[in-house]
Short mmCIF file of C-alpha atoms in Angstrom, two decimals:
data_model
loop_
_atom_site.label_atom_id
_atom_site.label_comp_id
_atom_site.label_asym_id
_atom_site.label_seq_id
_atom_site.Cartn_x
_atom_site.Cartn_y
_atom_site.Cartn_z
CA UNK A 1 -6.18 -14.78 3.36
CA UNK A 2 -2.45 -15.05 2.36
CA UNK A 3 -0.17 -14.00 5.37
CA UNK A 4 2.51 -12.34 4.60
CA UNK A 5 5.58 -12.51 6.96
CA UNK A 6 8.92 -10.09 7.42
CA UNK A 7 11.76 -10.54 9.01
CA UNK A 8 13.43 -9.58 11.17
CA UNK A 9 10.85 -6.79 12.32
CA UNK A 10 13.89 -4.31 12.73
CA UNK A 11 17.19 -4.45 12.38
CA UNK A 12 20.35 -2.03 13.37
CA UNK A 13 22.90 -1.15 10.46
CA UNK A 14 25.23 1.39 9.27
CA UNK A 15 26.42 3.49 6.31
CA UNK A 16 27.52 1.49 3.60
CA UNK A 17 26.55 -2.10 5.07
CA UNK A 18 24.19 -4.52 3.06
CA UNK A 19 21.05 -5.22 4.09
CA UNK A 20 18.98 -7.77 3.30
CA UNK A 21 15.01 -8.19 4.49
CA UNK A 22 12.82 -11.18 4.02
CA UNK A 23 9.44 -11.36 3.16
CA UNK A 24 7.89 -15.75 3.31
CA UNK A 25 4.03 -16.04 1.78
CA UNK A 26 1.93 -18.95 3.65
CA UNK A 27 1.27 -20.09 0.19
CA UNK A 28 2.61 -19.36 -3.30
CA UNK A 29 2.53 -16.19 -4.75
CA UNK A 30 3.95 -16.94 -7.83
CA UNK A 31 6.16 -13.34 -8.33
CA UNK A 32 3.54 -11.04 -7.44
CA UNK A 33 5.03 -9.30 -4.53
CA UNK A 34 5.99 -5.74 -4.53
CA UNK A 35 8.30 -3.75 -1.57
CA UNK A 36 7.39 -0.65 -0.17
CA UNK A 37 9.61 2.07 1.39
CA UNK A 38 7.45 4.75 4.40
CA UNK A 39 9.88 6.73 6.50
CA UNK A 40 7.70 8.78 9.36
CA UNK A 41 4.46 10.48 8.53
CA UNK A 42 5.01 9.60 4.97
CA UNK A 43 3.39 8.19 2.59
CA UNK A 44 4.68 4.81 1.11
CA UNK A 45 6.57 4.77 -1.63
CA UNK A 46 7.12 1.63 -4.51
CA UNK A 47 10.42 0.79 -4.36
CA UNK A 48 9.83 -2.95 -6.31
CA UNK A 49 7.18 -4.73 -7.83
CA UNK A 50 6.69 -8.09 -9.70
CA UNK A 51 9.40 -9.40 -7.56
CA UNK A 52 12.46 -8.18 -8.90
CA UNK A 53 11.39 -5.15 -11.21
CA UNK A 54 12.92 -1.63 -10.10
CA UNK A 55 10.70 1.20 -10.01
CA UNK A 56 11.22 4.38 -12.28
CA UNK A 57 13.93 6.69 -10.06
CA UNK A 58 14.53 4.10 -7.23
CA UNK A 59 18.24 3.70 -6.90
CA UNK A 60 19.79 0.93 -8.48
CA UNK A 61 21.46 -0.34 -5.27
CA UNK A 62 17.99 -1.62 -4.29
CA UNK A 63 16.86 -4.79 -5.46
CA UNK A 64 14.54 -7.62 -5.15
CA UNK A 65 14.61 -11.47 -5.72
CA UNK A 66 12.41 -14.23 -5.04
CA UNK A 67 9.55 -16.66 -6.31
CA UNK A 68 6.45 -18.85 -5.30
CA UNK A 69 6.91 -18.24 -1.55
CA UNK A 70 9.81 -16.59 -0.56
CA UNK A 71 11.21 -12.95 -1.62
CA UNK A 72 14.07 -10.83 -0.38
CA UNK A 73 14.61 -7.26 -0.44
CA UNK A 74 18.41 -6.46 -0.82
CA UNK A 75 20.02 -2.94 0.17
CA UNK A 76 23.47 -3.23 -1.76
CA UNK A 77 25.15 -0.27 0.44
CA UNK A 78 22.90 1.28 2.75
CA UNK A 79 22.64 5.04 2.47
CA UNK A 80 21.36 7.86 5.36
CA UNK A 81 18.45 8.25 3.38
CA UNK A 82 16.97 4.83 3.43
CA UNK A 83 16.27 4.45 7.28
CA UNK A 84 12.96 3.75 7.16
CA UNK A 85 10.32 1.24 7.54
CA UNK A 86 10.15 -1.69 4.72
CA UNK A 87 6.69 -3.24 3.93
CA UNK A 88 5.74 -6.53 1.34
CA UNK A 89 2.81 -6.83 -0.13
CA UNK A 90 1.22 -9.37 -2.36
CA UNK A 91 -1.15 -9.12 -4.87
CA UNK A 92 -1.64 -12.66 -5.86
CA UNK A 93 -5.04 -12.90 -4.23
CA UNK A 94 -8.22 -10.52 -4.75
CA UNK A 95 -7.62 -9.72 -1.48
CA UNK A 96 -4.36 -7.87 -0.34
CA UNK A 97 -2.04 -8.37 2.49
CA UNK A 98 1.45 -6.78 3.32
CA UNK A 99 3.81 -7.77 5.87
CA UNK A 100 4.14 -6.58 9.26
CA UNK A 101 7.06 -4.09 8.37
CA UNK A 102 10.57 -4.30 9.18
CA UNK A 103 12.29 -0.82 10.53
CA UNK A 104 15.93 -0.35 9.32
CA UNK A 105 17.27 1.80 12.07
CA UNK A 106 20.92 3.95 12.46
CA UNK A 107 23.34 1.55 14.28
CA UNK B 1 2.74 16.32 -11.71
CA UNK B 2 1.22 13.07 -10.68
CA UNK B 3 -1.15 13.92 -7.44
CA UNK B 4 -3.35 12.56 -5.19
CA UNK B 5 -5.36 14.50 -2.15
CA UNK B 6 -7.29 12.79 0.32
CA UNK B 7 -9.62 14.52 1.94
CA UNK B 8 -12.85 14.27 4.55
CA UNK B 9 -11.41 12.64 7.65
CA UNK B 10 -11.90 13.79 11.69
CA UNK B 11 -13.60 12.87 14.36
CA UNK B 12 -16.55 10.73 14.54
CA UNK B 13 -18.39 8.85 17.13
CA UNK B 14 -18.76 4.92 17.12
CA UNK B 15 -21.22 4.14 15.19
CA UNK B 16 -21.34 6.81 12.60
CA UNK B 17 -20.36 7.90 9.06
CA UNK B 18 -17.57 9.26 6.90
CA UNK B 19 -17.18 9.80 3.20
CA UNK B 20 -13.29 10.16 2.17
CA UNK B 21 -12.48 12.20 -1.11
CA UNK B 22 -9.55 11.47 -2.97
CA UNK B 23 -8.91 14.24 -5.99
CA UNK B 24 -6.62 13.20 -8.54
CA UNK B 25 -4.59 15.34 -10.84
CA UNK B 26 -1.51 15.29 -13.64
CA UNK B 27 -3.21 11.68 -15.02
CA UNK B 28 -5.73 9.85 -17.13
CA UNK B 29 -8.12 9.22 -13.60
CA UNK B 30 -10.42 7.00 -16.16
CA UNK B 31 -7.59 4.48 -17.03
CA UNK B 32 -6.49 3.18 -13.90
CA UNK B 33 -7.60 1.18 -10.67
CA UNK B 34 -7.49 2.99 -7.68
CA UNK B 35 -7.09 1.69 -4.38
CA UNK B 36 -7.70 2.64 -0.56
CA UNK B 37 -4.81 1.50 2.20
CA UNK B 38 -5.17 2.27 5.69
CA UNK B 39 -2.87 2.67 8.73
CA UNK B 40 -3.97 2.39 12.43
CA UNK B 41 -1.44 4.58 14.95
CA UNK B 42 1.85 2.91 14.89
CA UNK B 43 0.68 -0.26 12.84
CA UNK B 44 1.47 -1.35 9.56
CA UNK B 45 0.06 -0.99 6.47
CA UNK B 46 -3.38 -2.72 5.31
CA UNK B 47 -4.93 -3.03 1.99
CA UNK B 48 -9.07 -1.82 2.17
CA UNK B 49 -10.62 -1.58 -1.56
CA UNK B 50 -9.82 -0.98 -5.24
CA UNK B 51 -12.17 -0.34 -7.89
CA UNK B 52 -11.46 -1.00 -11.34
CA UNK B 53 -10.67 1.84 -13.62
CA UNK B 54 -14.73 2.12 -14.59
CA UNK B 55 -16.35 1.46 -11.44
CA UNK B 56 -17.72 -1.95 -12.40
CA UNK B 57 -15.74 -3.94 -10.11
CA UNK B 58 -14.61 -3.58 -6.33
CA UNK B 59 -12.71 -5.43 -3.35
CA UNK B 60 -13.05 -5.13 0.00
CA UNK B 61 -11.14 -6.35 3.08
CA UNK B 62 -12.72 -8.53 5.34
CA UNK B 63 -12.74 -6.08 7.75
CA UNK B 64 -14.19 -3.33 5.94
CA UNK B 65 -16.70 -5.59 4.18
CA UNK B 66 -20.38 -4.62 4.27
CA UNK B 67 -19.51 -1.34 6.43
CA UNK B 68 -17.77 0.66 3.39
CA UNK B 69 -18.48 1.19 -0.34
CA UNK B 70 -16.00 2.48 -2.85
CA UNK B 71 -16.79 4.37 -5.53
CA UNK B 72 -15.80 7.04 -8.02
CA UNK B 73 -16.73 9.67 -10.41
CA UNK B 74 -14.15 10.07 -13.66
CA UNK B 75 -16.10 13.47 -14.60
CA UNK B 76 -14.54 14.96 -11.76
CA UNK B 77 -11.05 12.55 -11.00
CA UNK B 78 -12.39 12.08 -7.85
CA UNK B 79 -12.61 8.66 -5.74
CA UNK B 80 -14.57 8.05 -2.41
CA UNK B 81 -14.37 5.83 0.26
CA UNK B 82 -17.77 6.09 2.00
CA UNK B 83 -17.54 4.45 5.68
CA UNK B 84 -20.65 3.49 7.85
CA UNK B 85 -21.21 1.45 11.13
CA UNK B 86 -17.36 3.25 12.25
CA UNK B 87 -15.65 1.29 15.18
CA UNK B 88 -12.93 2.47 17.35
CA UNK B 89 -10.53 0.05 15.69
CA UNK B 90 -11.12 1.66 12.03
CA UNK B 91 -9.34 4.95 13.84
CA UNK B 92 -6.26 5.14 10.95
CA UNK B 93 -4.51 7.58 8.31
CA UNK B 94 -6.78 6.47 4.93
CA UNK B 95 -4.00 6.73 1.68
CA UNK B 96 -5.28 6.38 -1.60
CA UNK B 97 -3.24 5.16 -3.85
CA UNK B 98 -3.37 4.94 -7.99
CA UNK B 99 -3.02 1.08 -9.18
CA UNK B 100 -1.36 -0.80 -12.11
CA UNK B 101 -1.64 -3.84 -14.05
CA UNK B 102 0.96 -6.60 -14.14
CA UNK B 103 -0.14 -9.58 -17.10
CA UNK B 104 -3.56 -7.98 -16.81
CA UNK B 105 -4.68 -8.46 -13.22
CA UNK B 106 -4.48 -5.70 -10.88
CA UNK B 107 -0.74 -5.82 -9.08
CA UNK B 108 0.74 -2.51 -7.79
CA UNK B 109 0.41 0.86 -6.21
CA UNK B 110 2.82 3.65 -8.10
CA UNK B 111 1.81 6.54 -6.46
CA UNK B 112 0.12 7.49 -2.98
CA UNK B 113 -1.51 10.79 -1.87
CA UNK B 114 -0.40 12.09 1.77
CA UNK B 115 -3.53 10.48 3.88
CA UNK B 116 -6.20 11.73 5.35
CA UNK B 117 -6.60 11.11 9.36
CA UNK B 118 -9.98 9.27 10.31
CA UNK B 119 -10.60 9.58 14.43
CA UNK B 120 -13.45 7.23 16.05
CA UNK B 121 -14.19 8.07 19.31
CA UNK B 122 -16.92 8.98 21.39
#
């Protein structure tokens, strides 16, 4: 199976900072990794997928980069609303994997 | 609207059965893979099954494998996860979710019903 592995697990930030999280494949993925947004007892939600490609009605100051085995997941200004818990996931193998998760928490 | 409702979860004893329902609603059911993602109590997510928009192909996770069998019927939008053999360690909120295509292949999970809460315990 293809690991998938965030970092840093959480991090502390505040209003308006930029936030970056990283996402490393153990093997190349080519660009099919997609980001995830779950806040408590929610649901995911799709924030990015192929990489870099915005979701219909995610805000534009989220964005994604990254190829073969290394991806980021950039928070231009960080807003109240987007404390949550971040999740990659890559579907470059039949079989699925997403990160461990990295909590973005109120500093 | 767009909608998925999972459904058939509670409490079971190691070693026994479930069958999760998950009713969709607001889109073509027939034209899309649909997927099953699991989350254990304060874990992280992990991918379970998809099934291809008409039925003919599946995936399972390794730990799942051989224990569960996805299905679904497009008369009724509906999409099953049935779950035999259940160990303590399966204990999770069960999302489905609705999957798209990216250059053909199976890639992405747009939209997510609220879970359904599967307990095993004895």
């Amino acid at each position: 199976d293809i690991q998938m592995t965030q970092s840093p697990s959480s991090l502390s930030a505040s209003v308006g900072d930029r936030v970056t999280i990283t996402c490393r494949a153990s093997q190349s993925i080519s660009t099919y990794l997609n980001w995830y947004q779950q806040k408590p007892g929610k649901a995911p939600k799709l924030l990015i997928y192929a990489a870099s490609s915005l979701q219909s009605g995610v805000p534009s100051r989220f964005s994604g980069s990254g190829s073969g085995t290394d991806f980021t997941l950039t928070i231009s200004s960080l807003q109240p609303e987007d404390f949550a818990t971040y999740y990659c996931q890559q579907s470059y193998s039949t079989l699925w994997t997403f990160g461990q998760g990295t909590k973005v928490e109120i500093k | 609207e767009v909608q998925l409702v999972e459904s058939g979860g509670g409490l079971v004893q190691p070693g026994g059965s479930l069958r999760l329902s998950c009713a969709a609603s607001g889109f073509t059911f027939s034209s899309y893979w649909m997927h099953w993602v699991r989350q254990a109590p304060g874990k992280g997510l992990v991918w379970v099954s998809r099934i291809k928009s008409d039925g003919s192909s599946t995936s399972y996770a390794d730990s799942v494998k051989g224990r569960s069998t996805i299905s679904r019927d497009n008369a009724k939008n509906t999409l099953y996860l049935q779950m035999n053999s259940l160990r303590a360690e399966d204990t999770a909120v069960y999302y489905c979710a609705r999957g798209l295509l990216w250059f053909g292949e199976p890639s992405y999970m747009d939209v997510w019903g609220k879970g359904t809460t599967v307990t095993v315990s004895s």
